Coordinates of C-alpha atoms in Angstrom, one line a residue:
M1 CA 42.5 -37.9 23.5
R2 CA 40.9 -37.8 20.1
V3 CA 42.1 -35.3 17.5
K4 CA 38.6 -33.8 17.0
R5 CA 38.1 -33.2 20.7
T6 CA 41.5 -31.6 21.1
K7 CA 40.8 -29.2 18.3
A8 CA 37.4 -28.3 19.8
Y9 CA 39.0 -27.7 23.2
K10 CA 41.7 -25.5 21.7
K11 CA 39.1 -23.4 19.9
V12 CA 37.1 -23.0 23.2
M13 CA 40.2 -21.9 25.2
K14 CA 41.2 -19.5 22.4
L15 CA 37.8 -17.9 22.7
Y16 CA 38.3 -17.4 26.4
Q17 CA 41.8 -16.1 25.8
Q18 CA 40.9 -13.5 23.2
S19 CA 37.6 -12.3 24.8
F20 CA 38.2 -12.6 28.6
G21 CA 42.0 -12.5 29.0
F22 CA 42.8 -16.0 30.1
R23 CA 46.5 -16.8 30.2
E24 CA 48.6 -19.9 31.0
P25 CA 49.0 -21.3 33.5
Y26 CA 45.2 -21.5 33.9
Q27 CA 44.0 -21.2 37.5
V28 CA 41.6 -24.1 38.2
L29 CA 39.4 -24.1 41.3
V30 CA 38.9 -27.8 42.2
S31 CA 35.9 -28.9 44.2
A32 CA 35.9 -31.9 46.7
D33 CA 33.5 -34.0 44.6
F34 CA 35.6 -33.6 41.5
L35 CA 38.8 -34.6 43.3
L36 CA 37.1 -37.7 44.8
E37 CA 35.6 -38.7 41.4
G38 CA 39.0 -38.4 39.7
V39 CA 40.7 -40.5 42.4
A40 CA 37.9 -43.1 42.1
K41 CA 38.5 -43.4 38.3
N42 CA 42.3 -43.7 38.8
L43 CA 42.9 -40.5 36.8
E44 CA 46.0 -38.3 37.1
V45 CA 44.1 -35.1 38.0
I46 CA 46.7 -32.5 37.0
K47 CA 47.7 -34.2 33.7
T48 CA 44.1 -34.8 32.6
L49 CA 43.3 -31.1 33.5
E50 CA 46.1 -30.0 31.2
D51 CA 44.8 -32.2 28.4
A52 CA 41.3 -30.8 28.8
L53 CA 42.4 -27.1 28.9
Q54 CA 45.1 -27.5 26.3
G55 CA 47.8 -25.8 28.4
K56 CA 49.5 -25.7 31.7
V57 CA 47.3 -25.5 34.8
K58 CA 47.6 -24.2 38.4
P59 CA 45.1 -26.2 40.5
L60 CA 43.6 -24.4 43.5
I61 CA 41.6 -25.7 46.4
T62 CA 39.8 -23.8 49.2
F63 CA 39.9 -24.7 52.9
C64 CA 36.2 -25.4 52.8
S65 CA 36.8 -28.0 50.0
I66 CA 39.6 -29.7 52.0
R67 CA 37.3 -30.0 55.0
D68 CA 34.7 -31.8 52.7
V69 CA 37.5 -34.2 51.4
R70 CA 38.5 -35.1 55.0
E71 CA 34.9 -35.8 55.9
E72 CA 34.6 -38.3 53.0
G73 CA 35.2 -41.9 54.1
E74 CA 36.0 -43.7 50.9
H75 CA 39.2 -42.7 48.9
R76 CA 39.8 -40.1 51.6
S77 CA 43.5 -40.7 52.2
K78 CA 44.4 -40.8 48.5
A79 CA 42.4 -37.6 47.8
I80 CA 44.1 -35.8 50.7
A81 CA 47.5 -36.8 49.3
V82 CA 46.6 -35.5 45.9
S83 CA 45.2 -32.2 47.3
K84 CA 48.6 -31.5 49.1
G85 CA 50.0 -30.8 45.6
F86 CA 47.4 -28.1 45.0
E87 CA 47.8 -24.5 46.0
K88 CA 45.5 -23.3 48.8
R89 CA 43.0 -20.6 48.0
R90 CA 42.0 -18.5 51.0
C91 CA 38.3 -17.9 51.4
P92 CA 36.5 -15.3 53.6
H93 CA 34.7 -17.9 55.7
K94 CA 35.7 -18.1 59.3
D95 CA 33.3 -21.0 59.9
P96 CA 33.6 -23.7 57.1
V97 CA 30.7 -23.9 54.6
P98 CA 30.0 -26.5 51.8
G99 CA 32.6 -26.4 49.0
S100 CA 30.0 -25.6 46.3
Q101 CA 28.8 -22.5 48.2
C102 CA 32.4 -21.4 48.8
I103 CA 33.4 -21.6 45.1
S104 CA 30.3 -19.7 43.9
E105 CA 31.0 -16.9 46.4
I106 CA 34.6 -16.6 45.3
L107 CA 33.6 -16.3 41.6
G108 CA 30.7 -13.9 42.2
D109 CA 28.9 -12.5 39.1
E110 CA 31.9 -11.5 37.0
N111 CA 34.8 -14.1 37.5
K112 CA 37.2 -11.2 38.0
Y113 CA 40.3 -13.3 38.4
N114 CA 39.7 -15.6 35.4
Y115 CA 39.2 -18.9 37.2
C116 CA 38.4 -22.2 35.6
V117 CA 36.2 -24.5 37.7
A118 CA 36.5 -28.3 38.0
V119 CA 33.2 -29.5 39.6
Q120 CA 30.9 -32.4 39.5
D121 CA 27.9 -30.9 41.3
E122 CA 25.1 -30.3 38.7
M123 CA 23.4 -27.5 40.7
L124 CA 26.7 -25.6 41.0
R125 CA 27.4 -26.0 37.3
A126 CA 24.0 -24.7 36.3
R127 CA 24.6 -21.7 38.5
L128 CA 28.1 -21.0 37.0
R129 CA 26.8 -21.3 33.5
K130 CA 25.0 -18.0 34.0
V131 CA 28.3 -16.2 34.9
P132 CA 30.0 -15.3 31.6
G133 CA 33.6 -16.3 31.1
V134 CA 33.8 -19.4 33.3
P135 CA 35.3 -22.6 31.7
L136 CA 33.7 -25.7 33.3
V137 CA 35.4 -29.1 33.5
C138 CA 33.9 -32.4 34.8
V139 CA 34.5 -36.1 34.7
K140 CA 32.4 -38.3 32.5
Q141 CA 33.0 -42.0 32.1
S142 CA 36.7 -41.8 33.2
T143 CA 37.5 -38.8 30.9
M144 CA 37.8 -35.1 31.5
V145 CA 35.3 -33.0 29.5
L146 CA 35.4 -29.3 28.9
E147 CA 31.9 -27.9 28.4
K148 CA 31.1 -25.8 25.4
P149 CA 30.6 -22.1 26.0
Q150 CA 27.0 -20.8 26.3
D151 CA 25.4 -18.3 23.9
V152 CA 25.8 -15.5 26.5
V153 CA 29.5 -16.1 26.4
K154 CA 29.6 -15.9 22.6
Q155 CA 27.6 -12.7 22.6
M156 CA 29.9 -11.1 25.1
A157 CA 33.0 -12.3 23.3
D158 CA 31.7 -10.7 20.1
S159 CA 31.0 -7.4 21.8
K160 CA 34.4 -7.3 23.5
S161 CA 36.2 -8.1 20.3
R162 CA 34.4 -5.2 18.6
E163 CA 35.4 -2.9 21.4
K164 CA 39.0 -4.0 21.0
L165 CA 39.0 -3.5 17.2
G166 CA 37.3 -0.1 17.5
L167 CA 38.8 3.2 18.5
S168 CA 39.4 4.3 22.1
D169 CA 38.0 7.6 23.5
L170 CA 41.4 9.3 23.1
E171 CA 41.8 8.1 19.5
R172 CA 38.3 9.4 18.7
K173 CA 39.0 12.8 20.1
M174 CA 42.3 13.0 18.1
L175 CA 40.5 11.9 14.9
E176 CA 37.8 14.5 15.3
A177 CA 40.4 17.2 15.9
V178 CA 42.3 16.2 12.7
K179 CA 39.1 16.2 10.7
K180 CA 38.1 19.7 12.0
K181 CA 41.5 21.1 11.1
D182 CA 41.3 19.6 7.6
R183 CA 37.8 21.2 7.1
E184 CA 39.1 24.6 8.2
E185 CA 42.1 24.4 5.8
K186 CA 39.8 23.5 2.9
L187 CA 37.4 26.4 3.7
A188 CA 40.3 28.8 3.8
L189 CA 41.6 27.7 0.4
M190 CA 38.2 27.8 -1.3
P191 CA 37.1 31.1 -2.9
P192 CA 34.3 33.1 -1.3
K193 CA 30.8 32.1 -2.5
H194 CA 28.5 34.8 -4.0
K195 CA 25.1 35.2 -2.5
K196 CA 22.4 33.7 -4.7
K197 CA 19.9 36.1 -6.1
K198 CA 16.4 35.6 -4.9
K199 CA 14.1 34.2 -7.6
G200 CA 11.2 36.4 -8.6
P201 CA 8.9 37.1 -11.5
K202 CA 10.9 37.4 -14.7
G203 CA 10.3 39.8 -17.6
P204 CA 9.6 38.7 -21.2
N205 CA 12.4 37.5 -23.4
P206 CA 13.5 40.5 -25.6
L207 CA 14.3 38.2 -28.5
S208 CA 10.7 36.8 -28.5
V209 CA 8.9 40.2 -28.3
K210 CA 7.6 41.7 -31.6
K211 CA 9.1 45.1 -32.5
S212 CA 6.8 48.1 -32.9
K213 CA 5.8 49.1 -36.5
K214 CA 6.0 52.9 -36.0
G215 CA 8.5 54.5 -38.4
V216 CA 10.0 51.1 -39.4
S217 CA 9.6 49.8 -42.9
T218 CA 9.6 46.0 -43.0
P219 CA 10.6 44.1 -46.2
S220 CA 7.1 42.7 -46.4
S221 CA 5.6 46.2 -46.6
D222 CA 8.1 47.2 -49.3
K223 CA 7.1 44.2 -51.4
T224 CA 3.4 45.0 -51.2
K225 CA 4.1 48.7 -52.2
S226 CA 6.1 47.6 -55.3
K227 CA 3.4 45.2 -56.3
Q228 CA 0.8 48.0 -56.1
T229 CA 2.9 50.4 -58.2
M230 CA 3.9 47.9 -60.8
K231 CA 1.1 47.7 -63.4
P232 CA 1.2 46.1 -66.9
P233 CA 1.3 48.7 -69.8
S234 CA -1.8 49.1 -72.0
G235 CA -1.6 47.1 -75.1
S236 CA 1.2 44.8 -74.0
S237 CA 1.0 41.5 -75.6
I238 CA 3.1 39.6 -73.0
P239 CA 0.8 38.1 -70.3
G240 CA 1.9 38.7 -66.7
A241 CA 4.4 41.5 -67.8
Q242 CA 4.5 44.5 -65.4
S243 CA 5.9 48.0 -66.4
S244 CA 7.2 50.5 -64.1
A245 CA 7.5 53.3 -66.7
T246 CA 6.0 56.7 -65.8
P247 CA 3.1 58.1 -67.8
A248 CA 4.0 60.0 -71.0
K249 CA 4.0 63.8 -70.8
P250 CA 1.7 65.8 -72.9
G251 CA 3.1 66.6 -76.3
T252 CA 5.1 63.4 -76.6
S253 CA 2.6 61.6 -78.8
V254 CA 3.1 61.1 -82.5
A255 CA 0.7 63.9 -83.5
G256 CA 2.4 66.3 -81.1
I257 CA 5.8 65.4 -82.5
K258 CA 4.6 66.1 -86.1
R259 CA 3.2 69.5 -85.0
G260 CA 6.5 70.4 -83.4
L261 CA 8.5 69.4 -86.4
S262 CA 6.2 71.5 -88.7
S263 CA 6.7 74.5 -86.5
G264 CA 10.5 74.1 -86.4
Q265 CA 10.8 72.8 -82.8
E266 CA 13.1 69.9 -81.8
A267 CA 11.5 66.5 -81.3
P268 CA 11.4 65.5 -77.7
S269 CA 13.4 62.4 -76.8
V270 CA 11.3 59.4 -75.7
R271 CA 12.6 57.5 -72.7
T272 CA 12.3 53.8 -72.6
K273 CA 12.7 51.4 -69.7
K274 CA 13.6 47.8 -69.6
I275 CA 11.0 45.4 -68.2
R276 CA 11.8 42.1 -66.4
V277 CA 9.5 39.4 -67.6
S278 CA 9.8 35.9 -66.0
G279 CA 13.4 35.1 -66.9
F280 CA 14.3 37.4 -69.8
M281 CA 14.6 41.1 -70.4
Q282 CA 12.4 43.0 -73.0
Q283 CA 12.8 46.6 -74.2
P284 CA 9.3 48.0 -74.7
T285 CA 8.4 50.0 -77.8
S286 CA 7.8 53.8 -77.5
N287 CA 4.5 55.5 -78.1
G288 CA 5.5 56.6 -81.7
P289 CA 7.6 54.9 -84.5
S290 CA 11.3 55.8 -83.9
Q291 CA 12.3 55.5 -87.6
S292 CA 9.8 58.1 -88.9
T293 CA 10.7 60.6 -86.3
S294 CA 14.4 60.4 -87.2
G295 CA 13.6 61.0 -90.9
Q296 CA 11.4 64.0 -90.2
Q297 CA 14.2 65.5 -88.0
Q298 CA 16.6 65.3 -90.9
K299 CA 14.2 67.0 -93.3
S300 CA 13.6 69.8 -90.8
R301 CA 17.3 70.4 -90.5
R302 CA 17.7 70.6 -94.2
K303 CA 14.9 73.2 -94.5
R304 CA 16.6 75.3 -91.9
E305 CA 19.9 75.2 -93.6
N306 CA 18.3 76.2 -97.0
S307 CA 16.4 79.1 -95.5
K308 CA 19.6 80.4 -93.8
A309 CA 21.5 80.2 -97.0

């Protein structure tokens, strides 16, 4: 047998093993027409079956198939001799029926006992292709051929492999119980959550609200007041200068000072105030000349001393 064919047959039988539970030795139901065809081609039936299925085989034949072999005229004796080496499979038929019908009834719709079928009848093979998990063997040009699995077989194999890889019902229940326990432990360790306050209309931001002006003096108002009170003195030669000196009291003028000195009164002191003028300080002059007043005060003192003497 060719290397490529043996690899393909191994792959097919591995699919049946993994998906449908086939095990060696494979149980092979042999039909009468297959046995007669193999004898006619001078094939060693058991050995060629082992080559086709890539493993040890256990050939089975029903009583209905043996009856069909005995009724055949050509190659009958040789086929009967070969069938004696097969194991007899009991069938439920009291009266014998055709071998193809007997095999199809034994397999049913499920192939419960994992039988392989060696048959030449085309009608029977077409019927068995609809049953998933049935390897079919036939003789073509003096060689045993194992048919490729149908698409239905591949789909069922995929679904069964997924079920095997997945979790069982007991494992699912155990996993759910463990997850539930873990959740409860996490909730117990977590601190209690505070209830969220319901969102409603919010008041104004206190930082963005303007303060009331009642009884509060702002720096801007103070600046305006100082500007109003600060007026430049009359006769000041410096432009833009502002004086905050209070108005002179009556009797502080030059004429008033002279009258007081003549009457013997002391000259009032004249207060002066510094004025800030754009970057330098200036001491304003008084209303009368300071030098003349000081000389008059000295004269008045001398007169008083002379009169007392």
